[in-house]
Coordinates of C-alpha atoms in Angstrom, one line a residue:
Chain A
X329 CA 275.4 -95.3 25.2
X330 CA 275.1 -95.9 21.5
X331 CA 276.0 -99.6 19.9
X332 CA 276.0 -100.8 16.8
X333 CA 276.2 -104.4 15.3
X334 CA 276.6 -105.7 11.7
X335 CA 275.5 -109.1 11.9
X336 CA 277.8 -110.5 8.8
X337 CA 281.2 -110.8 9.2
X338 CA 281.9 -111.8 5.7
X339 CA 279.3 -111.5 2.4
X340 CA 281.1 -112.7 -1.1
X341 CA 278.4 -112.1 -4.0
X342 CA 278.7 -112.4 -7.5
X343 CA 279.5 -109.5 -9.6
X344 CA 275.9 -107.9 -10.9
X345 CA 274.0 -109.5 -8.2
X346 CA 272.4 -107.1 -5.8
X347 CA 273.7 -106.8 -2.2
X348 CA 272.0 -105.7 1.2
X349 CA 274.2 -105.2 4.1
X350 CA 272.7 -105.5 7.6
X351 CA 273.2 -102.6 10.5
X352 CA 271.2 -102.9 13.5
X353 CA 271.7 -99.7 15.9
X354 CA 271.1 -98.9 19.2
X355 CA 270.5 -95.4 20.4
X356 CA 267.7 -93.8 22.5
X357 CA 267.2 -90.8 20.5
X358 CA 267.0 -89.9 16.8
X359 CA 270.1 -91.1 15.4
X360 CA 272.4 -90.2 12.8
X361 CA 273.3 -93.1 10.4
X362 CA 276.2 -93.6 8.5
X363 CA 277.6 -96.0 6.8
X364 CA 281.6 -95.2 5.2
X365 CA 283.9 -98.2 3.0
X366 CA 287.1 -98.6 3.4
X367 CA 289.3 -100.1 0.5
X368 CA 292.8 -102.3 1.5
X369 CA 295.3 -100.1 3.0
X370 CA 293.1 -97.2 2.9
X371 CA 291.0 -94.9 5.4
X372 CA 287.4 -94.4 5.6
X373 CA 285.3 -92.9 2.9
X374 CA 282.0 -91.6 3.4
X375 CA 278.8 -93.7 1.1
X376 CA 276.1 -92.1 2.9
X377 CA 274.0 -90.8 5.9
X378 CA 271.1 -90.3 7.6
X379 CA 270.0 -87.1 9.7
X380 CA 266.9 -86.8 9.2
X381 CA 263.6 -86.6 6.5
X382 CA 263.4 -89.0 3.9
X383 CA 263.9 -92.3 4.8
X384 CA 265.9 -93.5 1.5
X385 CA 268.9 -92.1 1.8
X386 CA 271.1 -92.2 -1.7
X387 CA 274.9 -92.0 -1.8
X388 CA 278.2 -92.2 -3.8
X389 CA 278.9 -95.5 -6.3
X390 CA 275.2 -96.3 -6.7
X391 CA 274.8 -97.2 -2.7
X392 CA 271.5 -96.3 -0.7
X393 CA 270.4 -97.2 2.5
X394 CA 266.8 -97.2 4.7
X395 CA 266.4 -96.2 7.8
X396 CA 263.8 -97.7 9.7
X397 CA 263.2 -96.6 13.2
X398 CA 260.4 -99.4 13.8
X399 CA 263.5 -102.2 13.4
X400 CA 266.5 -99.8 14.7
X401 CA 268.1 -100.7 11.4
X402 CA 269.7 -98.8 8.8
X403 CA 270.9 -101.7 6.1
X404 CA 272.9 -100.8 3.2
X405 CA 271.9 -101.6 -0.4
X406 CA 273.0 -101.8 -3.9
X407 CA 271.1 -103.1 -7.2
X408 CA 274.0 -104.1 -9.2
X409 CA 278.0 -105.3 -7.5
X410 CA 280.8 -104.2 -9.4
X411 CA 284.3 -105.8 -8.7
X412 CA 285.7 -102.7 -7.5
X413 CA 283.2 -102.7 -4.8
X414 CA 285.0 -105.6 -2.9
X415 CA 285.7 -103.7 0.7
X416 CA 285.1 -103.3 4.0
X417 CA 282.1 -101.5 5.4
X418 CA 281.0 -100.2 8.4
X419 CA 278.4 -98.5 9.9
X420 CA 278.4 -95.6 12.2
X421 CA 275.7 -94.1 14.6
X422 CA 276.4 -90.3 15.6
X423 CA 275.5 -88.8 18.8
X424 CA 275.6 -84.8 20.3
X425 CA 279.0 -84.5 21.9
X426 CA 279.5 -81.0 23.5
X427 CA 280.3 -77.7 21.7
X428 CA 278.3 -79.0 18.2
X429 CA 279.6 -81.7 17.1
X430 CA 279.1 -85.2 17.6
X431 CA 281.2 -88.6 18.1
X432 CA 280.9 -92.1 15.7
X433 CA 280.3 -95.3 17.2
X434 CA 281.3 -97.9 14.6
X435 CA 280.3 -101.2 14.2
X436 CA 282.5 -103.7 13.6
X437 CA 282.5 -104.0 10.1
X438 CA 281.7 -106.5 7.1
X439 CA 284.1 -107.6 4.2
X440 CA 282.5 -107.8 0.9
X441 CA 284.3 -110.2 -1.5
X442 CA 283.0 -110.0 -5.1
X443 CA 283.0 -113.0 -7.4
X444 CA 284.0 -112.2 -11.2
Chain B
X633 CA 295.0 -78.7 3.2
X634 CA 292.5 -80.8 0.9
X635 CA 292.0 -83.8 3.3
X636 CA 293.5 -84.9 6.4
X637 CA 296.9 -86.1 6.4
X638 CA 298.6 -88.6 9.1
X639 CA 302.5 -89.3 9.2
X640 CA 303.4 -91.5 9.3
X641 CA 301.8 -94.4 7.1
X642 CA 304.1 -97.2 8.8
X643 CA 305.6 -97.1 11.7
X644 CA 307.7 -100.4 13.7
X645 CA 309.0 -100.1 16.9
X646 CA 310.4 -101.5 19.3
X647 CA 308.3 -102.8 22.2
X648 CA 308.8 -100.5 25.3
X649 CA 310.1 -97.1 23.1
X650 CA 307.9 -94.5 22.6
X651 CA 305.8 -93.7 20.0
X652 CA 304.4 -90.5 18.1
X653 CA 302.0 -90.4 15.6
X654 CA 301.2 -87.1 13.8
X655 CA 297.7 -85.7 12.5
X656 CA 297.4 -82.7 10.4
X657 CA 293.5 -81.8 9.8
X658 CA 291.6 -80.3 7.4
X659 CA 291.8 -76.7 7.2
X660 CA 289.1 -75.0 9.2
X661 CA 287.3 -78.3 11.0
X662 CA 287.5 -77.6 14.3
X663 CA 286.9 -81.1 15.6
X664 CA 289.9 -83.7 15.4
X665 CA 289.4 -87.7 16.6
X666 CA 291.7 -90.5 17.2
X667 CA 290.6 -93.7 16.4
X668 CA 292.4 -97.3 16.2
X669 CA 291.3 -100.3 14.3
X670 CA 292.8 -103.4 15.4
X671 CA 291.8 -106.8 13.4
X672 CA 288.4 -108.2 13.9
X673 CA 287.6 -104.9 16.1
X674 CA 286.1 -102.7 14.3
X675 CA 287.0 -99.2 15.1
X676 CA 287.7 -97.7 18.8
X677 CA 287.3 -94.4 20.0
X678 CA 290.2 -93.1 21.4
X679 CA 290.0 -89.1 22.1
X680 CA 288.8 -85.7 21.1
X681 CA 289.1 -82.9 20.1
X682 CA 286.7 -79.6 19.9
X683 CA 288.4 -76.0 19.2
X684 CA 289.8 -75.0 22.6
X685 CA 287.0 -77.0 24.7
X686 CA 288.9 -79.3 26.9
X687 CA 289.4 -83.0 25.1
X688 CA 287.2 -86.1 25.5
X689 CA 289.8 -88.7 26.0
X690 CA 287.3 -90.8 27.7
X691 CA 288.2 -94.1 25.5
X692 CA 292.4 -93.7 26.0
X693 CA 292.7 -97.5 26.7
X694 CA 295.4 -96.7 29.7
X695 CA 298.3 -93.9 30.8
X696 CA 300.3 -94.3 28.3
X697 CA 298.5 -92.9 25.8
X698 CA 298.1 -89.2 24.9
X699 CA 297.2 -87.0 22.9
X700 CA 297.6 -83.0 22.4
X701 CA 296.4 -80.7 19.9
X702 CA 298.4 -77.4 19.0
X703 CA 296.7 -74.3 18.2
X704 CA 293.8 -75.6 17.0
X705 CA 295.1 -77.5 14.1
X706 CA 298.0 -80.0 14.2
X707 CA 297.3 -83.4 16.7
X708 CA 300.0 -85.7 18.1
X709 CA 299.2 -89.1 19.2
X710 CA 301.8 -90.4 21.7
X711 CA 301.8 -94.0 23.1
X712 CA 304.8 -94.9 25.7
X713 CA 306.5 -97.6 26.5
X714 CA 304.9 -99.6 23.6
X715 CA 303.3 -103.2 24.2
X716 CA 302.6 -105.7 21.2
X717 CA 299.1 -105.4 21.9
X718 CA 299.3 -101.4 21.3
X719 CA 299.7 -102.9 17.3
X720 CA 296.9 -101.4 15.2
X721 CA 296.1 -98.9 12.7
X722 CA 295.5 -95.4 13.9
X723 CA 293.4 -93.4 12.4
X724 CA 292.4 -89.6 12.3
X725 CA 289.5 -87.8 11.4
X726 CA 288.2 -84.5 11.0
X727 CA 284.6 -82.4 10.6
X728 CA 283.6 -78.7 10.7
X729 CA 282.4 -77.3 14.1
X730 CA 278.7 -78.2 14.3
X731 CA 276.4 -81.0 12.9
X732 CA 278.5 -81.8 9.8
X733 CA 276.5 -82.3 6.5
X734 CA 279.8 -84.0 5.5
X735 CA 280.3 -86.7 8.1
X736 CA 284.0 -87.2 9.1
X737 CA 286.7 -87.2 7.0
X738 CA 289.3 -89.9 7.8
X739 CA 292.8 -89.9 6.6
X740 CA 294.8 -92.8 5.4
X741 CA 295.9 -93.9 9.0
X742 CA 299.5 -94.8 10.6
X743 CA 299.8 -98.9 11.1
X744 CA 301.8 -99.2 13.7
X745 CA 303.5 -103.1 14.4
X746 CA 305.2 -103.3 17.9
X747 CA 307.6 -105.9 17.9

């Protein structure tokens, strides 16, 4: 069965400093990656994912992740923090279910607190 | 409709009544999930469902909880006889039959309190 764990709970960074959030997967095939944000009060949004080609995967608000198969990781980055990205994210690892689609196994998530 | 609606947002009952939480999908995704988010848990898989294939509802955490899904479209979540620890946010999600390009689409949840 698939797992997935975020290593950091909580992450506060300064507004304009860059950010990398950690996602460590575990899944014996090729996986889909995802990583969604959700804002207080809120449900899930989608920032990005990962099924398959390019490595660097680019998404909404600025967000991009890597997906490196040699370190089952699939970390989440972002050059430049705004305030309005204070939120919690998770990550996500997709596996064939039956009749074509596919089910989400979350990790458990990481706040982001940004620092005017 | 344009995304997925749950009713409704906030619900508090009464521990041991019966609960029912409602789903209404996007129009045309044939696969519907139940999730619930409880603090410091991340989210857990709960059950789905996939056009008129029977429903995975291997993660249910006991009997109480059920789910059905009527023609296709609508979902109802019920949970009976209600226990504080049944307190959570309940989420539901959507995608189009097949390996989505779109990922799930969530809608804004129900938080239920069981007090």
């Amino acid at each position: 069965a698939q797992s997935v764990t975020q290593p950091d709970i909580h992450i506060t960074v300064s507004e304009g400093a860059s950010l990398e959030l950690r996602c460590n997967y575990s899944y014996g095939a090729t996986p889909y990656l995802f990583w969604y944000v959700q804002s207080p009060g809120q449900g899930l949004q989608l920032l990005l994912k990962y099924f398959s080609g390019d490595t660097l995967v680019q998404g909404i608000k600025g967000f991009e992740a890597e997906f490196k198969r040699s370190q089952s990781s699939f970390n989440l980055r972002k050059p430049s923090v705004h305030w309005s990205d204070a939120a919690e994210y998770f990550c996500a690892v997709g596996a064939p279910s039956g009749a074509g689609s596919y089910q989400l196994t979350f990790g458990k998530g990481t706040k982001l607190s940004v620092i005017p | 409709g344009a995304g997925v609606s749950q009713s409704p947002s906030n619900k508090v009952t009464e521990k041991g009544k019966d609960v029912e939480l409602r789903c209404d999908p996007i129009s045309g995704h044939t696969a519907l999930y139940w999730y619930r988010q409880s603090l410091g848990q991340g989210l857990e898989f709960l059950i789905y469902f996939q056009g008129n294939s029977a429903p995975d509802k291997s993660g249910l955490p006991s009997d109480r909880f059920s789910a059905e899904r009527t023609g296709g479209s609508v979902s109802t979540l019920t949970i009976q006889r209600t226990q504080q620890e049944d307190s959570a946010v309940y989420l539901c999600a959507s995608s189009p039959r097949g390996f989505s390009n779109y990922g799930y689409t969530f809608g804004s949840g129900t938080r239920l309190t069981v007090v």
